[in-house]
Amino acid sequence: IQLALTPGIGNNNYMANFYLSFIYLFFQKYFGRRWTHTLLLLLNTLVFGLASAIAEHSHDDILSMWVVNILCFIAKMVCTMSFYMWYLQAIELFPTAIRNSGMGFSNLMRDSLQILAPQVTYGFPNDKRIPYIIIAAINFVGNVANIRTICGRLAIRAVEVF
């Protein structure tokens, strides 16, 4: 996370992680890890959806450019918080060997797909909204899968109680 726009913590990773941890602990305490992860994915989808709505602006519209950049910074912070939640869930659910293999494979896939990121940006020169829509769709698919898992577990608990 880089908060270079905020004076005082731009190059201070300790303060940036302190603020991020504070927000993370607040959400975890009141919503739990799974719901927090779901809410963060939903928030990321909404932020990128808003960025895609604003992204198609003229080249001389400085305000819209800054708003899109700030929304992308917010989305990066939310994405980092979502990864923290996912990692804590993985610690609780999987043994170390399986977790290390899964995290290594997901990092391999992330790095492999990250090679294509500039092509996605430069592949659509006529419409600047498409990369933001693609990223919002990825977050939406992850959110739907997370909500299905939560609803399935709630249904199982309801049957057990009944």
PDB file of C-alpha atoms in Angstrom:
ATOM      1  CA  ILE A   1       0.000   0.000   0.000  1.00  0.00           C
ATOM      2  CA  GLN A   2       1.351   3.400  -0.865  1.00  0.00           C
ATOM      3  CA  LEU A   3      -0.160   6.512   0.579  1.00  0.00           C
ATOM      4  CA  ALA A   4       2.177   8.957  -1.105  1.00  0.00           C
ATOM      5  CA  LEU A   5      -0.533  11.621  -1.317  1.00  0.00           C
ATOM      6  CA  THR A   6      -0.827  11.805   2.462  1.00  0.00           C
ATOM      7  CA  PRO A   7       2.021  13.768   4.061  1.00  0.00           C
ATOM      8  CA  GLY A   8       3.854  12.001   6.839  1.00  0.00           C
ATOM      9  CA  ILE A   9       3.183   8.371   5.862  1.00  0.00           C
ATOM     10  CA  GLY A  10       4.153   8.392   2.190  1.00  0.00           C
ATOM     11  CA  ASN A  11       7.388   6.495   2.699  1.00  0.00           C
ATOM     12  CA  ASN A  12       6.636   5.082   6.138  1.00  0.00           C
ATOM     13  CA  ASN A  13       5.474   1.492   5.716  1.00  0.00           C
ATOM     14  CA  TYR A  14       5.038   1.085   9.467  1.00  0.00           C
ATOM     15  CA  MET A  15       2.427   3.841   9.703  1.00  0.00           C
ATOM     16  CA  ALA A  16       0.656   2.647   6.566  1.00  0.00           C
ATOM     17  CA  ASN A  17       0.455  -0.900   7.949  1.00  0.00           C
ATOM     18  CA  PHE A  18      -0.676   0.477  11.315  1.00  0.00           C
ATOM     19  CA  TYR A  19      -3.638   2.250   9.712  1.00  0.00           C
ATOM     20  CA  LEU A  20      -4.426  -0.769   7.568  1.00  0.00           C
ATOM     21  CA  SER A  21      -4.292  -3.088  10.595  1.00  0.00           C
ATOM     22  CA  PHE A  22      -6.531  -0.775  12.600  1.00  0.00           C
ATOM     23  CA  ILE A  23      -9.197  -0.839   9.892  1.00  0.00           C
ATOM     24  CA  TYR A  24      -8.791  -4.587   9.506  1.00  0.00           C
ATOM     25  CA  LEU A  25      -9.178  -5.292  13.235  1.00  0.00           C
ATOM     26  CA  PHE A  26     -12.256  -3.059  13.435  1.00  0.00           C
ATOM     27  CA  PHE A  27     -14.004  -4.933  10.623  1.00  0.00           C
ATOM     28  CA  GLN A  28     -12.966  -8.345  11.900  1.00  0.00           C
ATOM     29  CA  LYS A  29     -14.277  -7.656  15.377  1.00  0.00           C
ATOM     30  CA  TYR A  30     -17.753  -6.595  14.269  1.00  0.00           C
ATOM     31  CA  PHE A  31     -18.363  -8.637  11.118  1.00  0.00           C
ATOM     32  CA  GLY A  32     -16.095 -11.688  11.312  1.00  0.00           C
ATOM     33  CA  ARG A  33     -13.520 -12.742   8.751  1.00  0.00           C
ATOM     34  CA  ARG A  34     -15.762 -14.268   6.100  1.00  0.00           C
ATOM     35  CA  TRP A  35     -18.297 -11.429   6.017  1.00  0.00           C
ATOM     36  CA  THR A  36     -15.513  -8.861   6.092  1.00  0.00           C
ATOM     37  CA  HIS A  37     -13.877 -10.543   3.124  1.00  0.00           C
ATOM     38  CA  THR A  38     -17.206 -10.520   1.292  1.00  0.00           C
ATOM     39  CA  LEU A  39     -17.858  -6.868   2.132  1.00  0.00           C
ATOM     40  CA  LEU A  40     -14.365  -5.874   1.013  1.00  0.00           C
ATOM     41  CA  LEU A  41     -14.791  -7.659  -2.327  1.00  0.00           C
ATOM     42  CA  LEU A  42     -18.155  -5.940  -2.757  1.00  0.00           C
ATOM     43  CA  LEU A  43     -16.605  -2.565  -1.899  1.00  0.00           C
ATOM     44  CA  ASN A  44     -13.832  -3.184  -4.416  1.00  0.00           C
ATOM     45  CA  THR A  45     -16.417  -4.036  -7.068  1.00  0.00           C
ATOM     46  CA  LEU A  46     -18.301  -0.820  -6.339  1.00  0.00           C
ATOM     47  CA  VAL A  47     -15.134   1.311  -6.353  1.00  0.00           C
ATOM     48  CA  PHE A  48     -14.006  -0.065  -9.701  1.00  0.00           C
ATOM     49  CA  GLY A  49     -17.545   0.266 -11.051  1.00  0.00           C
ATOM     50  CA  LEU A  50     -17.521   3.920 -10.049  1.00  0.00           C
ATOM     51  CA  ALA A  51     -14.067   4.350 -11.595  1.00  0.00           C
ATOM     52  CA  SER A  52     -15.310   2.796 -14.839  1.00  0.00           C
ATOM     53  CA  ALA A  53     -18.233   5.229 -14.887  1.00  0.00           C
ATOM     54  CA  ILE A  54     -15.894   8.203 -14.532  1.00  0.00           C
ATOM     55  CA  ALA A  55     -12.978   6.880 -16.613  1.00  0.00           C
ATOM     56  CA  GLU A  56     -14.370   7.962 -19.994  1.00  0.00           C
ATOM     57  CA  HIS A  57     -13.520  11.643 -19.686  1.00  0.00           C
ATOM     58  CA  SER A  58     -11.800  14.126 -21.932  1.00  0.00           C
ATOM     59  CA  HIS A  59      -8.043  14.577 -21.743  1.00  0.00           C
ATOM     60  CA  ASP A  60      -8.294  18.077 -20.293  1.00  0.00           C
ATOM     61  CA  ASP A  61     -10.645  17.122 -17.432  1.00  0.00           C
ATOM     62  CA  ILE A  62      -8.178  17.141 -14.535  1.00  0.00           C
ATOM     63  CA  LEU A  63     -10.782  16.611 -11.817  1.00  0.00           C
ATOM     64  CA  SER A  64     -12.053  13.360 -13.322  1.00  0.00           C
ATOM     65  CA  MET A  65      -8.489  12.140 -13.773  1.00  0.00           C
ATOM     66  CA  TRP A  66      -7.737  12.763 -10.096  1.00  0.00           C
ATOM     67  CA  VAL A  67     -10.979  11.126  -8.980  1.00  0.00           C
ATOM     68  CA  VAL A  68     -10.179   7.987 -10.991  1.00  0.00           C
ATOM     69  CA  ASN A  69      -6.644   7.899  -9.533  1.00  0.00           C
ATOM     70  CA  ILE A  70      -7.924   8.288  -5.966  1.00  0.00           C
ATOM     71  CA  LEU A  71     -10.518   5.566  -6.553  1.00  0.00           C
ATOM     72  CA  CYS A  72      -7.740   3.279  -7.790  1.00  0.00           C
ATOM     73  CA  PHE A  73      -5.696   4.017  -4.635  1.00  0.00           C
ATOM     74  CA  ILE A  74      -8.724   3.197  -2.496  1.00  0.00           C
ATOM     75  CA  ALA A  75      -9.288  -0.008  -4.458  1.00  0.00           C
ATOM     76  CA  LYS A  76      -5.650  -1.007  -3.912  1.00  0.00           C
ATOM     77  CA  MET A  77      -6.021  -0.510  -0.148  1.00  0.00           C
ATOM     78  CA  VAL A  78      -9.271  -2.503  -0.101  1.00  0.00           C
ATOM     79  CA  CYS A  79      -7.655  -5.252  -2.168  1.00  0.00           C
ATOM     80  CA  THR A  80      -4.781  -5.479   0.326  1.00  0.00           C
ATOM     81  CA  MET A  81      -7.234  -5.696   3.216  1.00  0.00           C
ATOM     82  CA  SER A  82      -9.129  -8.416   1.373  1.00  0.00           C
ATOM     83  CA  PHE A  83      -5.907 -10.381   0.926  1.00  0.00           C
ATOM     84  CA  TYR A  84      -5.223 -10.125   4.679  1.00  0.00           C
ATOM     85  CA  MET A  85      -8.649 -11.584   5.401  1.00  0.00           C
ATOM     86  CA  TRP A  86      -8.149 -14.364   2.873  1.00  0.00           C
ATOM     87  CA  TYR A  87      -4.751 -15.223   4.312  1.00  0.00           C
ATOM     88  CA  LEU A  88      -6.151 -15.429   7.855  1.00  0.00           C
ATOM     89  CA  GLN A  89      -8.913 -17.725   6.650  1.00  0.00           C
ATOM     90  CA  ALA A  90      -6.337 -19.914   4.926  1.00  0.00           C
ATOM     91  CA  ILE A  91      -4.329 -20.168   8.171  1.00  0.00           C
ATOM     92  CA  GLU A  92      -7.395 -21.405  10.038  1.00  0.00           C
ATOM     93  CA  LEU A  93      -8.727 -23.768   7.368  1.00  0.00           C
ATOM     94  CA  PHE A  94      -5.719 -25.496   5.825  1.00  0.00           C
ATOM     95  CA  PRO A  95      -2.644 -27.291   7.182  1.00  0.00           C
ATOM     96  CA  THR A  96       0.716 -25.653   6.511  1.00  0.00           C
ATOM     97  CA  ALA A  97       1.795 -27.871   3.588  1.00  0.00           C
ATOM     98  CA  ILE A  98      -1.481 -27.436   1.701  1.00  0.00           C
ATOM     99  CA  ARG A  99      -1.616 -23.721   2.474  1.00  0.00           C
ATOM    100  CA  ASN A 100       1.940 -23.171   1.228  1.00  0.00           C
ATOM    101  CA  SER A 101       1.213 -25.063  -1.980  1.00  0.00           C
ATOM    102  CA  GLY A 102      -2.016 -23.150  -2.535  1.00  0.00           C
ATOM    103  CA  MET A 103      -0.472 -19.768  -1.830  1.00  0.00           C
ATOM    104  CA  GLY A 104       2.494 -20.589  -4.065  1.00  0.00           C
ATOM    105  CA  PHE A 105       0.187 -21.651  -6.899  1.00  0.00           C
ATOM    106  CA  SER A 106      -1.989 -18.561  -6.508  1.00  0.00           C
ATOM    107  CA  ASN A 107       1.130 -16.367  -6.589  1.00  0.00           C
ATOM    108  CA  LEU A 108       2.305 -18.178  -9.723  1.00  0.00           C
ATOM    109  CA  MET A 109      -1.070 -17.567 -11.391  1.00  0.00           C
ATOM    110  CA  ARG A 110      -1.090 -13.929 -10.261  1.00  0.00           C
ATOM    111  CA  ASP A 111       2.391 -13.333 -11.640  1.00  0.00           C
ATOM    112  CA  SER A 112       1.542 -15.123 -14.892  1.00  0.00           C
ATOM    113  CA  LEU A 113      -1.621 -13.108 -15.420  1.00  0.00           C
ATOM    114  CA  GLN A 114       0.109  -9.909 -14.346  1.00  0.00           C
ATOM    115  CA  ILE A 115       2.186 -10.115 -17.516  1.00  0.00           C
ATOM    116  CA  LEU A 116      -1.003  -9.429 -19.476  1.00  0.00           C
ATOM    117  CA  ALA A 117      -1.999  -6.326 -17.481  1.00  0.00           C
ATOM    118  CA  PRO A 118      -0.352  -3.766 -19.807  1.00  0.00           C
ATOM    119  CA  GLN A 119      -1.967  -5.444 -22.814  1.00  0.00           C
ATOM    120  CA  VAL A 120      -5.384  -5.093 -21.204  1.00  0.00           C
ATOM    121  CA  THR A 121      -4.744  -1.396 -20.661  1.00  0.00           C
ATOM    122  CA  TYR A 122      -3.352  -0.719 -24.129  1.00  0.00           C
ATOM    123  CA  GLY A 123      -5.700  -3.158 -25.870  1.00  0.00           C
ATOM    124  CA  PHE A 124      -8.648  -0.813 -25.599  1.00  0.00           C
ATOM    125  CA  PRO A 125      -7.414   2.654 -26.598  1.00  0.00           C
ATOM    126  CA  ASN A 126     -10.880   3.865 -27.608  1.00  0.00           C
ATOM    127  CA  ASP A 127     -12.651   3.040 -24.355  1.00  0.00           C
ATOM    128  CA  LYS A 128     -10.825   3.596 -21.060  1.00  0.00           C
ATOM    129  CA  ARG A 129     -13.605   1.959 -19.039  1.00  0.00           C
ATOM    130  CA  ILE A 130     -12.991  -1.634 -20.135  1.00  0.00           C
ATOM    131  CA  PRO A 131      -9.987  -2.423 -17.854  1.00  0.00           C
ATOM    132  CA  TYR A 132     -11.912  -1.166 -14.822  1.00  0.00           C
ATOM    133  CA  ILE A 133     -14.950  -3.202 -15.833  1.00  0.00           C
ATOM    134  CA  ILE A 134     -12.779  -6.331 -16.165  1.00  0.00           C
ATOM    135  CA  ILE A 135     -11.304  -5.845 -12.685  1.00  0.00           C
ATOM    136  CA  ALA A 136     -14.757  -5.143 -11.203  1.00  0.00           C
ATOM    137  CA  ALA A 137     -16.069  -8.343 -12.834  1.00  0.00           C
ATOM    138  CA  ILE A 138     -13.240 -10.390 -11.292  1.00  0.00           C
ATOM    139  CA  ASN A 139     -14.120  -8.998  -7.845  1.00  0.00           C
ATOM    140  CA  PHE A 140     -17.811  -9.668  -8.459  1.00  0.00           C
ATOM    141  CA  VAL A 141     -17.179 -13.327  -9.362  1.00  0.00           C
ATOM    142  CA  GLY A 142     -15.089 -13.778  -6.212  1.00  0.00           C
ATOM    143  CA  ASN A 143     -17.827 -12.138  -4.181  1.00  0.00           C
ATOM    144  CA  VAL A 144     -20.547 -14.398  -5.589  1.00  0.00           C
ATOM    145  CA  ALA A 145     -18.484 -17.478  -4.759  1.00  0.00           C
ATOM    146  CA  ASN A 146     -17.893 -16.209  -1.236  1.00  0.00           C
ATOM    147  CA  ILE A 147     -21.580 -15.437  -0.661  1.00  0.00           C
ATOM    148  CA  ARG A 148     -22.596 -18.899  -1.923  1.00  0.00           C
ATOM    149  CA  THR A 149     -20.197 -20.487   0.567  1.00  0.00           C
ATOM    150  CA  ILE A 150     -21.579 -18.380   3.427  1.00  0.00           C
ATOM    151  CA  CYS A 151     -25.214 -19.146   2.537  1.00  0.00           C
ATOM    152  CA  GLY A 152     -24.423 -22.847   2.232  1.00  0.00           C
ATOM    153  CA  ARG A 153     -22.835 -22.922   5.678  1.00  0.00           C
ATOM    154  CA  LEU A 154     -25.736 -20.965   7.190  1.00  0.00           C
ATOM    155  CA  ALA A 155     -28.198 -23.451   5.664  1.00  0.00           C
ATOM    156  CA  ILE A 156     -26.235 -26.388   7.092  1.00  0.00           C
ATOM    157  CA  ARG A 157     -26.250 -24.764  10.547  1.00  0.00           C
ATOM    158  CA  ALA A 158     -29.991 -24.118  10.308  1.00  0.00           C
ATOM    159  CA  VAL A 159     -30.630 -27.784   9.477  1.00  0.00           C
ATOM    160  CA  GLU A 160     -28.417 -28.891  12.359  1.00  0.00           C
ATOM    161  CA  VAL A 161     -30.268 -26.635  14.798  1.00  0.00           C
ATOM    162  CA  PHE A 162     -33.656 -27.784  13.547  1.00  0.00           C
TER     163      PHE A 162
END
